[in-house]
Coordinates of C-alpha atoms in Angstrom, one line a residue:
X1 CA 34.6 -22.1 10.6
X2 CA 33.8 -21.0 7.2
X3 CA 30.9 -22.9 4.4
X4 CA 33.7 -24.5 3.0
X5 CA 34.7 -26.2 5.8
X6 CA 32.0 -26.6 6.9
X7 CA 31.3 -30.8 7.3
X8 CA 27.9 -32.1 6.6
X9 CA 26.3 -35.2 8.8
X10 CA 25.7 -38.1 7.3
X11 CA 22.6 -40.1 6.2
X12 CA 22.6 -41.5 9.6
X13 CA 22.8 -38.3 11.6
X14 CA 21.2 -38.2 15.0
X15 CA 18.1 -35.9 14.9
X16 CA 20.0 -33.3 17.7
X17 CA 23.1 -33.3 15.4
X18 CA 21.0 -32.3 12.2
X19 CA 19.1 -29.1 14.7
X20 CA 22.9 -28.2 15.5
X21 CA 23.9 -29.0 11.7
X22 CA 20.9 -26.4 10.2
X23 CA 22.1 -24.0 13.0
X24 CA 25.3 -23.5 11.9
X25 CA 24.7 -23.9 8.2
X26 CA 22.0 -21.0 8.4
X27 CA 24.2 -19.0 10.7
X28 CA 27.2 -19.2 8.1
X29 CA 25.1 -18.8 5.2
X30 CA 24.0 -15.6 7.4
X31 CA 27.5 -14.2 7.6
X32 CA 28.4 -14.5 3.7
X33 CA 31.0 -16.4 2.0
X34 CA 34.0 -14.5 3.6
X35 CA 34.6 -12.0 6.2
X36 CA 38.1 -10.6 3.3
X37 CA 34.8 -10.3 1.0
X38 CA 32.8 -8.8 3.8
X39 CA 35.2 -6.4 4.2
X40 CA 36.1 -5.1 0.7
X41 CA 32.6 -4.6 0.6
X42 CA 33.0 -2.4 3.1
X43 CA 36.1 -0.3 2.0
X44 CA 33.9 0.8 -1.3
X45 CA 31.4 2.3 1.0
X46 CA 28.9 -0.6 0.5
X47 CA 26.9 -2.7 2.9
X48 CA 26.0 -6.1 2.4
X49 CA 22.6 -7.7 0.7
X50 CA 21.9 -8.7 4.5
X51 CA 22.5 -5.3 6.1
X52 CA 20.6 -3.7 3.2
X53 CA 17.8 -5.9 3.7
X54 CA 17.7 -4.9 7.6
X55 CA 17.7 -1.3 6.8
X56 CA 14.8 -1.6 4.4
X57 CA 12.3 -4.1 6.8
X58 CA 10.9 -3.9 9.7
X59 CA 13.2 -5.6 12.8
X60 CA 13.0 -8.9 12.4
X61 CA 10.5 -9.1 9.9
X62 CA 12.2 -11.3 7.3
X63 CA 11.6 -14.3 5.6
X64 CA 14.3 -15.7 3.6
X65 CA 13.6 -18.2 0.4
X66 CA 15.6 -20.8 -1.0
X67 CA 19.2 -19.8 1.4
X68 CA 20.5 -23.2 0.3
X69 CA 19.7 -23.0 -3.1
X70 CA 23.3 -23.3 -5.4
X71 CA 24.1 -23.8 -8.9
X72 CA 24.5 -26.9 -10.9
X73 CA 26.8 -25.4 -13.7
X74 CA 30.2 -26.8 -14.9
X75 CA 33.5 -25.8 -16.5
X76 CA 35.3 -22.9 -16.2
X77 CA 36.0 -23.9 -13.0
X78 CA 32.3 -23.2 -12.0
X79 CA 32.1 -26.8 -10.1
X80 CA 34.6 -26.1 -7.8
X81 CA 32.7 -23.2 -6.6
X82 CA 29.1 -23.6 -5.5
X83 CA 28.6 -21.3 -2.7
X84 CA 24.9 -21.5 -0.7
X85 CA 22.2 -18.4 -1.5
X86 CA 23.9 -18.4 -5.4
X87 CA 24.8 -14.7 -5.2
X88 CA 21.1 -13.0 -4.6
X89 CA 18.9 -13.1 -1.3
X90 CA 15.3 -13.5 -1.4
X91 CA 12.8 -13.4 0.7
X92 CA 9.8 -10.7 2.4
X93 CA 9.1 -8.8 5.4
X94 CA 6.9 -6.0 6.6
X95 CA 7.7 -2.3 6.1
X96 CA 5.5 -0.6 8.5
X97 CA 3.7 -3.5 9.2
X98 CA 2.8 -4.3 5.9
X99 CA 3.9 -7.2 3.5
X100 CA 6.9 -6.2 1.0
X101 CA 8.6 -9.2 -1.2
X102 CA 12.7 -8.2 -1.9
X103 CA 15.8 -10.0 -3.8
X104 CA 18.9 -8.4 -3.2
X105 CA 21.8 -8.9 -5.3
X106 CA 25.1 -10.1 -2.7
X107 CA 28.3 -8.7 -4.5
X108 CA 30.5 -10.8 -2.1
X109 CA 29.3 -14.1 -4.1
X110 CA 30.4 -14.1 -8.2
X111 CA 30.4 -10.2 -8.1
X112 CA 26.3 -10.8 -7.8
X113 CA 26.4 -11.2 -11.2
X114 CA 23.7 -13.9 -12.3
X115 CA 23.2 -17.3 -13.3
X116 CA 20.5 -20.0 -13.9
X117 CA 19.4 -20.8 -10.0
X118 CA 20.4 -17.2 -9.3
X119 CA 17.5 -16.3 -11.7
X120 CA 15.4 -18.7 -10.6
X121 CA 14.9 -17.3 -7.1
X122 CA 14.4 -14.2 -8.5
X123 CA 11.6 -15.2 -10.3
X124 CA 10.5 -17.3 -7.5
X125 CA 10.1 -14.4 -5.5
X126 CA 8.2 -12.2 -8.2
X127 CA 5.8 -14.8 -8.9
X128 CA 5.2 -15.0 -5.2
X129 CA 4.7 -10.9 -4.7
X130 CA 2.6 -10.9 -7.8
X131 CA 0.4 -13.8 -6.2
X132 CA 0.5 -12.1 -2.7
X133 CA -0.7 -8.5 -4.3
X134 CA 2.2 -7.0 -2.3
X135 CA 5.2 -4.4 -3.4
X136 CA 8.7 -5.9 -4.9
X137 CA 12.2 -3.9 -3.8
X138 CA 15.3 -5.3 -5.9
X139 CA 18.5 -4.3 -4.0
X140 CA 20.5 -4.1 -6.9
X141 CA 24.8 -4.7 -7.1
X142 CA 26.0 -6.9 -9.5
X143 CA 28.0 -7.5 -12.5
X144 CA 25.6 -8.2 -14.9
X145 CA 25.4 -12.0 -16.4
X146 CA 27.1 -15.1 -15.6
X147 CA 29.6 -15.4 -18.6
X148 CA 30.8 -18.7 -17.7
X149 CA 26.5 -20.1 -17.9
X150 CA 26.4 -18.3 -21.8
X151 CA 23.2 -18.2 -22.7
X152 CA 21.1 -19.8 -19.6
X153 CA 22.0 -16.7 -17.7
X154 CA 20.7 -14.3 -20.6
X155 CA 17.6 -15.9 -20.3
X156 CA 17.5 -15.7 -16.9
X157 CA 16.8 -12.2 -17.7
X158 CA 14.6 -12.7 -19.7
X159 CA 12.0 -13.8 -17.3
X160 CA 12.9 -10.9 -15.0
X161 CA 11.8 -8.8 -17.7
X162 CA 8.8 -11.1 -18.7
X163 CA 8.0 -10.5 -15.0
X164 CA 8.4 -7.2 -14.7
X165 CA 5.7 -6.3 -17.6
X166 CA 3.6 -8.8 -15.6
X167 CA 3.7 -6.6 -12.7
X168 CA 3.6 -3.4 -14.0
X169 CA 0.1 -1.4 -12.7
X170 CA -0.7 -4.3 -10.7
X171 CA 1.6 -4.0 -7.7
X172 CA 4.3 -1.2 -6.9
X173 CA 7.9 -2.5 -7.9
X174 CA 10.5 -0.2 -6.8
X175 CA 14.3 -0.7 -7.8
X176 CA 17.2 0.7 -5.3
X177 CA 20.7 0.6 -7.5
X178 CA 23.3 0.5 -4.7
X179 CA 26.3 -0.6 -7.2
X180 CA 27.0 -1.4 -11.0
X181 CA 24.3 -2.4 -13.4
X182 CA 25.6 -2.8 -16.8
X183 CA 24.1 -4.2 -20.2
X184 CA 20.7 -6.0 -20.0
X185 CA 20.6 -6.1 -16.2
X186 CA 19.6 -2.6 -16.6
X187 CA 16.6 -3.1 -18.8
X188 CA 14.7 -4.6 -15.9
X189 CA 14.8 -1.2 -13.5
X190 CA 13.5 0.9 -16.2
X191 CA 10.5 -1.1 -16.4
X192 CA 9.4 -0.6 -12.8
X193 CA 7.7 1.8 -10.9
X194 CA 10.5 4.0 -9.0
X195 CA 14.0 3.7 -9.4
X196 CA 16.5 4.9 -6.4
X197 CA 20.3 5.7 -6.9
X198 CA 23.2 5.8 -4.2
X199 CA 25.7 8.6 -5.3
X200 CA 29.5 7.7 -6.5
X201 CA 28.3 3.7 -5.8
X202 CA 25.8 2.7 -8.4
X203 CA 26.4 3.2 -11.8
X204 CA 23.8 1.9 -15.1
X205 CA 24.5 1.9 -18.5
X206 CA 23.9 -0.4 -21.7
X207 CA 27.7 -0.6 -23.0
X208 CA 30.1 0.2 -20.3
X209 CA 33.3 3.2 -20.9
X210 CA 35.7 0.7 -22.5
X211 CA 33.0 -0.2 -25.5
X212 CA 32.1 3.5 -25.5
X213 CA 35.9 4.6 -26.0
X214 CA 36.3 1.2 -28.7
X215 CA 33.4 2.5 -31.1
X216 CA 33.3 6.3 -30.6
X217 CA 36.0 7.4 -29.1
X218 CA 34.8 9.1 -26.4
X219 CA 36.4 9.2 -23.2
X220 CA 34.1 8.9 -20.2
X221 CA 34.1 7.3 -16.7
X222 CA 31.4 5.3 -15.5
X223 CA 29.9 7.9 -13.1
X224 CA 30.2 10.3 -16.0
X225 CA 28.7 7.8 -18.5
X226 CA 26.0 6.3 -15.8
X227 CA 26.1 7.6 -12.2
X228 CA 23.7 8.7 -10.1
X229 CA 23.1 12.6 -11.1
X230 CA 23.3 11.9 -14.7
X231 CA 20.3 9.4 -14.8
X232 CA 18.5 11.7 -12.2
X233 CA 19.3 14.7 -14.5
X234 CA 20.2 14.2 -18.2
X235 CA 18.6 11.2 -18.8
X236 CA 15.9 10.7 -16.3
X237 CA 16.0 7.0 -15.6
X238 CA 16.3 7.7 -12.3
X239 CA 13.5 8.9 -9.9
X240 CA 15.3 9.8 -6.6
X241 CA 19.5 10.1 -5.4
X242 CA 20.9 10.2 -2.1
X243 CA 24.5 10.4 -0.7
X244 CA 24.2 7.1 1.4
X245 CA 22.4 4.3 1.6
X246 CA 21.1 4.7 5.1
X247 CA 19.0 7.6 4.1
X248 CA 18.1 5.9 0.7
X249 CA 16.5 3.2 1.7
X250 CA 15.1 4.9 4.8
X251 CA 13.1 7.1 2.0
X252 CA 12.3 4.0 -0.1
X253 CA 10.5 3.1 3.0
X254 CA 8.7 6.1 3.6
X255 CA 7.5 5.8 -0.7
X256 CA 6.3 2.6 0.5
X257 CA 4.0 3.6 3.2
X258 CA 2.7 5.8 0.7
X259 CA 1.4 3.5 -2.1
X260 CA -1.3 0.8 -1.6
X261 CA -0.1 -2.7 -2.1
X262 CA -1.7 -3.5 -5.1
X263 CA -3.9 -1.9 -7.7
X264 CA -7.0 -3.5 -6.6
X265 CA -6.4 -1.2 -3.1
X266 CA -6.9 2.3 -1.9
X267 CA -4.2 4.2 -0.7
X268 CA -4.2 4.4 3.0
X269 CA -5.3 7.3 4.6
X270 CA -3.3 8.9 7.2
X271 CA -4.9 11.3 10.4
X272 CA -3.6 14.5 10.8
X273 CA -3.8 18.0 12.5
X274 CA -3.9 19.6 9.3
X275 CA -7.5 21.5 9.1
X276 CA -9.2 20.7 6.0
X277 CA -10.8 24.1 5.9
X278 CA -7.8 25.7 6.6
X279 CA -7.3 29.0 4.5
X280 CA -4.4 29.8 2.0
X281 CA -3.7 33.3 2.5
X282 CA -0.4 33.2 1.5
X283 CA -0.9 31.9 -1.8
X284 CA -2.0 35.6 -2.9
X285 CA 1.8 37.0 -1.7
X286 CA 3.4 33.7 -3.5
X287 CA 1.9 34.1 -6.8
X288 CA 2.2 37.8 -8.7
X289 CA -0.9 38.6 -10.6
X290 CA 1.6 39.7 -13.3
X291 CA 1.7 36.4 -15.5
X292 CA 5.3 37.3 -16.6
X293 CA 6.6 37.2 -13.3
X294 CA 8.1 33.8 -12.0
X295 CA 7.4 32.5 -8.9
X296 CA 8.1 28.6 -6.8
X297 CA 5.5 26.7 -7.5
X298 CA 6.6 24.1 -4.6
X299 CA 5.7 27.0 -2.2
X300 CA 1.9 26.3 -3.5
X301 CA 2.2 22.8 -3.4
X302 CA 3.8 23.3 0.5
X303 CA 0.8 25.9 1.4
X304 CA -1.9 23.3 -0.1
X305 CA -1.1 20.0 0.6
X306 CA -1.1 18.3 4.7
X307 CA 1.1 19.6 6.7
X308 CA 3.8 21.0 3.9
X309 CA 4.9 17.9 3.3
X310 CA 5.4 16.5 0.1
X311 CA 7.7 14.1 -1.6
X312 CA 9.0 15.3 -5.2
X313 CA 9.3 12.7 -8.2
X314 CA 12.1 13.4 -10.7
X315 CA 13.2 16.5 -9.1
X316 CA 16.3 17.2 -11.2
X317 CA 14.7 16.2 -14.9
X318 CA 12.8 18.1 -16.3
X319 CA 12.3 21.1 -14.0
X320 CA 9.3 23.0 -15.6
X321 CA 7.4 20.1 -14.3
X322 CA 6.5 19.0 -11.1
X323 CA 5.2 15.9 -10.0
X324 CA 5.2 15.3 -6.4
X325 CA 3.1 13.0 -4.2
X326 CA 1.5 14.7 -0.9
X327 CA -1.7 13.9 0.8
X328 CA -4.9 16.7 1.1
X329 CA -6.8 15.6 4.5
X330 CA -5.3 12.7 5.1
X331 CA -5.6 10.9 1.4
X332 CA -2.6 10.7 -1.1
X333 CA -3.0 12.6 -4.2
X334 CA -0.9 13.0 -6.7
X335 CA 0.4 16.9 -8.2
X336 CA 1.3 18.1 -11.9
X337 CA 2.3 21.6 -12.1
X338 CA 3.7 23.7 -14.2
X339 CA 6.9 25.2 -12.9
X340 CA 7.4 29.0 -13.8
X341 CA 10.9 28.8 -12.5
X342 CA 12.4 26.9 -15.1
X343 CA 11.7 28.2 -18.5
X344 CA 8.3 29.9 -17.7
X345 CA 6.7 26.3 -16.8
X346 CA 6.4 25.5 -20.8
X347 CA 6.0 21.9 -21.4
X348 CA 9.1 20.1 -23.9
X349 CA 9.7 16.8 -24.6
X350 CA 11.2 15.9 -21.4
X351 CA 8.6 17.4 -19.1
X352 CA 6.2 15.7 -21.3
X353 CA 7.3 12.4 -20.3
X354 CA 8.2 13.0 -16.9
X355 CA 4.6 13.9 -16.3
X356 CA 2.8 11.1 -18.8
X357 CA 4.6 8.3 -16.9
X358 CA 3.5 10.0 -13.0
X359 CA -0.3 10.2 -14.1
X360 CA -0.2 6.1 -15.2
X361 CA 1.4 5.7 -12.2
X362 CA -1.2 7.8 -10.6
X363 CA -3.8 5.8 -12.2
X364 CA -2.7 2.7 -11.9
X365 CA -2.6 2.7 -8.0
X366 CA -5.7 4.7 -7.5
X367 CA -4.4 7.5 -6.9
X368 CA -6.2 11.0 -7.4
X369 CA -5.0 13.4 -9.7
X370 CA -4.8 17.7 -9.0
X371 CA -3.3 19.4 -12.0
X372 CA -2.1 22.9 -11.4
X373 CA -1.8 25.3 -14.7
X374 CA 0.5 28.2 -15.3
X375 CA 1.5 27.5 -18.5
X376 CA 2.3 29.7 -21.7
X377 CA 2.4 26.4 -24.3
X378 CA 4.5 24.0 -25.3
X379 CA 8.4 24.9 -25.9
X380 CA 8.9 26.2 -29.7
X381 CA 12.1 25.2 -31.6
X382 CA 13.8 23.4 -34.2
X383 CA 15.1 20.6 -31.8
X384 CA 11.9 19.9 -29.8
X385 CA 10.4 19.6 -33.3
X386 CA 12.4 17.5 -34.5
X387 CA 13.0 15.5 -31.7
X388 CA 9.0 14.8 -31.2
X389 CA 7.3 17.0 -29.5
X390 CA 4.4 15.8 -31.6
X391 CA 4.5 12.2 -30.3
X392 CA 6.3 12.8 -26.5
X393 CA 3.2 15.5 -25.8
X394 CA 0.7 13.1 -27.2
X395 CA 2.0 10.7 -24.7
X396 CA 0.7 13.0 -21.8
X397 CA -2.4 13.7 -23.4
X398 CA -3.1 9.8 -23.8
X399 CA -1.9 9.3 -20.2
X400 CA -4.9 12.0 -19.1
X401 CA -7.8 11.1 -21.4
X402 CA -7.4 7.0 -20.2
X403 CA -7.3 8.1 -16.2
X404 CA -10.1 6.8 -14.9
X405 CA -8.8 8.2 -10.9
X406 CA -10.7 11.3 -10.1
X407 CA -9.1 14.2 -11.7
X408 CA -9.5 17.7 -10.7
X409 CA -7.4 20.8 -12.3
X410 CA -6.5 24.4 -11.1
X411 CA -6.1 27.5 -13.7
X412 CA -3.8 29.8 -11.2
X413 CA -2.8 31.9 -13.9
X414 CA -2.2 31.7 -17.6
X415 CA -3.1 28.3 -19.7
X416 CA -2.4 29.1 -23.5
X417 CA -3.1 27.0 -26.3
X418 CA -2.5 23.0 -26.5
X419 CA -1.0 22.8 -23.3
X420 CA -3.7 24.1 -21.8
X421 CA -6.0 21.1 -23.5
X422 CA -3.1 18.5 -22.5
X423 CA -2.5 19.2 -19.0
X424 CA -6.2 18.0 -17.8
X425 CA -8.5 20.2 -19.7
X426 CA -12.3 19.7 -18.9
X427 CA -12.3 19.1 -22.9
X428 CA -10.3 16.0 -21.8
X429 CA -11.6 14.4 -19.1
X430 CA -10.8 16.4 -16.0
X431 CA -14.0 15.4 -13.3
X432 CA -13.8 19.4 -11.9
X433 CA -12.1 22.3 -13.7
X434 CA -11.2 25.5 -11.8
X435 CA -9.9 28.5 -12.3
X436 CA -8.3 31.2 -9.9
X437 CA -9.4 34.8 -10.7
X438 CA -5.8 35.8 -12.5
X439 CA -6.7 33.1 -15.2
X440 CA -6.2 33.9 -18.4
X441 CA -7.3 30.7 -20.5
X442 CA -6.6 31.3 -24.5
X443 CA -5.2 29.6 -27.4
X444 CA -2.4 32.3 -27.5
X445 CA -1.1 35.2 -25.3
X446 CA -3.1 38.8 -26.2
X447 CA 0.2 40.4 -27.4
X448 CA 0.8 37.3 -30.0
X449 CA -2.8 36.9 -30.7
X450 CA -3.1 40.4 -31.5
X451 CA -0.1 40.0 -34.1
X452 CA -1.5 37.6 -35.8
X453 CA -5.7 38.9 -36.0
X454 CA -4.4 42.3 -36.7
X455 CA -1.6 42.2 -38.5
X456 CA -2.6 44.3 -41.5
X457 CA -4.3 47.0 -39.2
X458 CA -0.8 47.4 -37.1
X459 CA 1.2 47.9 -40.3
X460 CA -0.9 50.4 -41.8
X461 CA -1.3 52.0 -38.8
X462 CA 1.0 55.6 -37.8
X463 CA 2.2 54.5 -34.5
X464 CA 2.5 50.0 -35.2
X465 CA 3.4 49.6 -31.5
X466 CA 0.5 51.6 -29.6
X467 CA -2.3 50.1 -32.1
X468 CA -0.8 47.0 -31.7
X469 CA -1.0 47.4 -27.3
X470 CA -4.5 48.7 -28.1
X471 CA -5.7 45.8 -29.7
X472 CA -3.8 43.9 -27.7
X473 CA -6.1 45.0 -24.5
X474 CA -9.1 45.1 -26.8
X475 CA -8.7 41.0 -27.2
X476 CA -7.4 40.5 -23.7
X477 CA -10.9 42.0 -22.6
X478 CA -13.1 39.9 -24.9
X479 CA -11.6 36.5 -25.0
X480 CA -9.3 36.4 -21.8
X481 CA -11.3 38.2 -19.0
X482 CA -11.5 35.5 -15.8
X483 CA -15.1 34.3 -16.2
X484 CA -15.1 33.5 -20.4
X485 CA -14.0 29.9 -19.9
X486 CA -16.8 29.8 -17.0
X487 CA -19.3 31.4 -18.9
X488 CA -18.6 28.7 -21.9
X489 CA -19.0 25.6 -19.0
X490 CA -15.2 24.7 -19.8
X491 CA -14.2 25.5 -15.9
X492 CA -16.8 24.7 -13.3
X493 CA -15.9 27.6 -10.8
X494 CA -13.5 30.3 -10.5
X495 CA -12.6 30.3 -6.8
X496 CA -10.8 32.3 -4.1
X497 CA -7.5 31.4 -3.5
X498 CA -7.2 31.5 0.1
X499 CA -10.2 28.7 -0.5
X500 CA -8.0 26.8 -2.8
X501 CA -7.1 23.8 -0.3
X502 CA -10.8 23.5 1.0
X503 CA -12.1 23.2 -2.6
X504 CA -9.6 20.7 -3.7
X505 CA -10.5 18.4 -0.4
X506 CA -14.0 18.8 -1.0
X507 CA -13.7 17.6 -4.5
X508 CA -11.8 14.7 -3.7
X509 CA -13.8 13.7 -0.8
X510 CA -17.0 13.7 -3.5
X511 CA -15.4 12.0 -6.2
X512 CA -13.9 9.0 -3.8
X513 CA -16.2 7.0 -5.1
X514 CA -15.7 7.8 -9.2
X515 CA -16.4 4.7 -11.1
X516 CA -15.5 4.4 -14.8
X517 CA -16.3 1.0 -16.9
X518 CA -13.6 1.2 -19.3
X519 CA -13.9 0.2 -23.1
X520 CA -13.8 -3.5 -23.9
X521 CA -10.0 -4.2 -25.6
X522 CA -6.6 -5.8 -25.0
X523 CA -5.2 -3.0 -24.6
X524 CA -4.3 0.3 -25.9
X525 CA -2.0 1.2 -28.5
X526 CA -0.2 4.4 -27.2
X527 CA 2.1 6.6 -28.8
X528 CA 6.3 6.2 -28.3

């Protein structure tokens, strides 16, 4: 027996035939529309909303909304067709025992595109998360909106979005693309917290390849145009990618028992074998004392945090940047550091805005901030000029100087000029500065700095090149020795490396209970 055929009691039903009636309409409703749907599902590599929904709760921990609801639409043959649950699922459960709200697009019903009551659970269900103070997973796979509903389903987006900014900084929403998201379905992901992609499956883009090819010629699939590692590396709307969606949502889980529920909560603290006093010897054989040699800085982040264990935001965008969430003794912090890997750990427009957007996030759910520096300035160049370096790194500054989360920054080696001031400078607001022995702290490298002081006195000099080394060393000496910065109060200690682990817990542990009252206004006005 199907839902179609399916033959409801009458008015005058016995009570026992209305307990078997609800049985089998929820157990129906339960196995989706058609088992041919079902299995085309299937054959793309998908699972279904429901078996989606399993992997990401807790056994038997969901609560479904509205299962009966359907849509009162007509013409285009919509009447003929008004299938239970309306294309989405919606409902909550626990993830590791604690509350989590999710709507979950169901592909087998109208391609899971949406429409009025489809829209309506949806923001049902935010409305109820946001009242609850718990975290919102969208499971997203559908066609976009409703043609045959016009306009009612365009606004139906319109209070996702509405929602959204409601949300945003007040509980964690997290989207999880596991198929196609096309035109302004794709609007409401990139105004949460997190966004998970499903490689070769999920695809998100404004116009789709056919528009593309119609107005600029250009010939381009719709991985090409939006999969998975694009967004994760060109354009950085995505946060995370995975192969499957087993070990995608099974991470989306574990980011979840990370973050607190709300913003008006702690993180919670995790016990662990991990000594907090435990030394950091190998962080002296990890990073050279020559600042011109390049080095991993996820090997520091591994030697410092709990354990080695630490889960990397945007990994593929933006590279000279990393942002990473980890826990030191127990309590989540969140890490910014320069990567000399990738272009000597310089910050660009990218990295700019990969980093602004982790602090807020950082702030927003209470989460501590370390800052590590080895950082020669921001990227020079025509393009990054042009394209805004001005604004993009003013974004990072703003998102450091209205943290109110204790902050705490590291000098390992160099920190030149405005990136230096940027990246959680004392001057700025950082609660503890400190700087590792190697630090050179300046507003330019001694060799440049040099060139530019000196520059008349190397030209009229016999040999250019040795007076300009000489001075060179003469101005490293004065202004960059180790203990300048300290000596001027603008870092707090210069510390051992091996201690750097200890000092970091110790700092946060004193400044768990930072308080700052923040500036009466509506809000701030940002840069773009």
């Amino acid at each position: 027996m199907t839902l179609q055929e399916i033959s409801l009691g009458s008015p005058t039903s016995e009570g026992p035939d209305r307990i078997d009636e609800l049985a089998t309409l929820k157990r129906l409703i339960g196995e989706g529309p058609d088992p041919a749907a079902t299995q085309r599902q299937h054959a793309k590599g998908k699972l279904t909303a429901r078996e989606r929904i399993d992997l990401l709760l807790d056994e038997g921990s969901f609560n479904e909304v509205e299962p009966f609801r359907r849509h009162r639409a007509q013409g285009f043959g919509l009447e003929a067709k008004r299938p239970y649950s309306d294309g989405v699922i919606v409902g909550w459960g626990t993830v590791f025992g604690r509350t989590v709200f999710v709507y979950a697009h169901d592909f087998r019903i109208f391609g899971g595109a949406l429409g009025e009551a489809h829209a309506q659970k949806i923001h049902k269900i935010m409305d109820m998360a946001l009242a609850a103070g718990a975290p919102i997973v969208s499971l997203n796979d559908g066609a976009g909106a409703r043609i045959q509903e016009g306009v009612t389903a365009l606004a139906g987006y319109g209070g996702i979005f509405q929602r959204n900014a409601a949300a945003s900084g007040v509980i964690p929403q997290i989207s999880v693309m596991l198929g196609p998201c096309a035109g302004g379905a794709a609007y409401s992901p990139a105004l949460t917290d997190f966004v998970f992609m499903v490689r070769d499956t999920s695809q998100m883009f404004i116009t789709g390849p056919d528009v593309v090819r119609a107005v600029t010629g250009e010939t381009v699939d719709h991985n090409g145009l939006g999969g998975a590692d694009v967004h994760a590396e060109t354009s950085g709307v995505a946060h995370f990618v995975y192969d499957d969606e087993q070990s995608c949502l099974s991470e989306v889980r574990f980011l979840l028992s990370l973050l607190p529920q709300n913003s008006r909560e702690l993180p919670l603290a995790a016990s662990g074998t991990d000594p907090a006093d435990r030394r950091c010897d190998r962080l002296l054989s990890i990073v050279p004392p020559d600042g011109a040699q390049p080095y991993d800085m996820r090997e520091v982040l591994a030697e410092i945090v709990d354990d080695e264990e630490y889960l990397e935001v945007h990994e593929k965008w933006a590279p000279n940047v990393i942002v990473a969430l980890g826990r030191l003794d127990g309590r989540l912090t969140g890490f910014v550091a320069s990567q000399p890997q990738h272009l000597a750990g310089v910050l660009d427009i990218h990295a700019s805005e990969k980093a602004a957007r982790f602090v807020q996030m950082c702030d927003a759910f209470n989460i501590p901030l370390v800052t590590l520096l080895d950082i020669p300035g921001f990227l020079p160049g025509v393009d990054q000029e042009h394209g805004g370096i001005i604004r993009h790194g003013a974004k990072l500054l703003y998102a450091y100087c209205t943290a109110t989360v204790p902050r705490v920054s590291l000098v390992l080696r160099k920190a030149y000029g405005g990136a230096y001031i940027v990246l959680d400078s004392r001057s700025v607001g950082a609660d503890l500065a400190l700087a590792w022995p190697t630090n050179e702290i300046a507003v330019m490298g001694a060799d440049g700095a040099a060139s530019v002081i000196f520059r008349k006195q190397i030209a009229a000099a016999d040999d250019p090149e040795l007076a300009r080394k000489q001075l060179a060393q003469d101005y490293r000496e004065q202004l960059m020795h180790p203990y300048y910065a300290a000596e001027r109060g603008l870092i707090d200690d210069v510390i051992d490396p091996a201690d750097t682990r200890t000092v970091l817990i110790d700092a946060l542990r004193m400044l768990a209970t930072k308080h700052v009252d923040a500036p009466h206004r509506k809000h701030g006005n940002p840069p773009q």
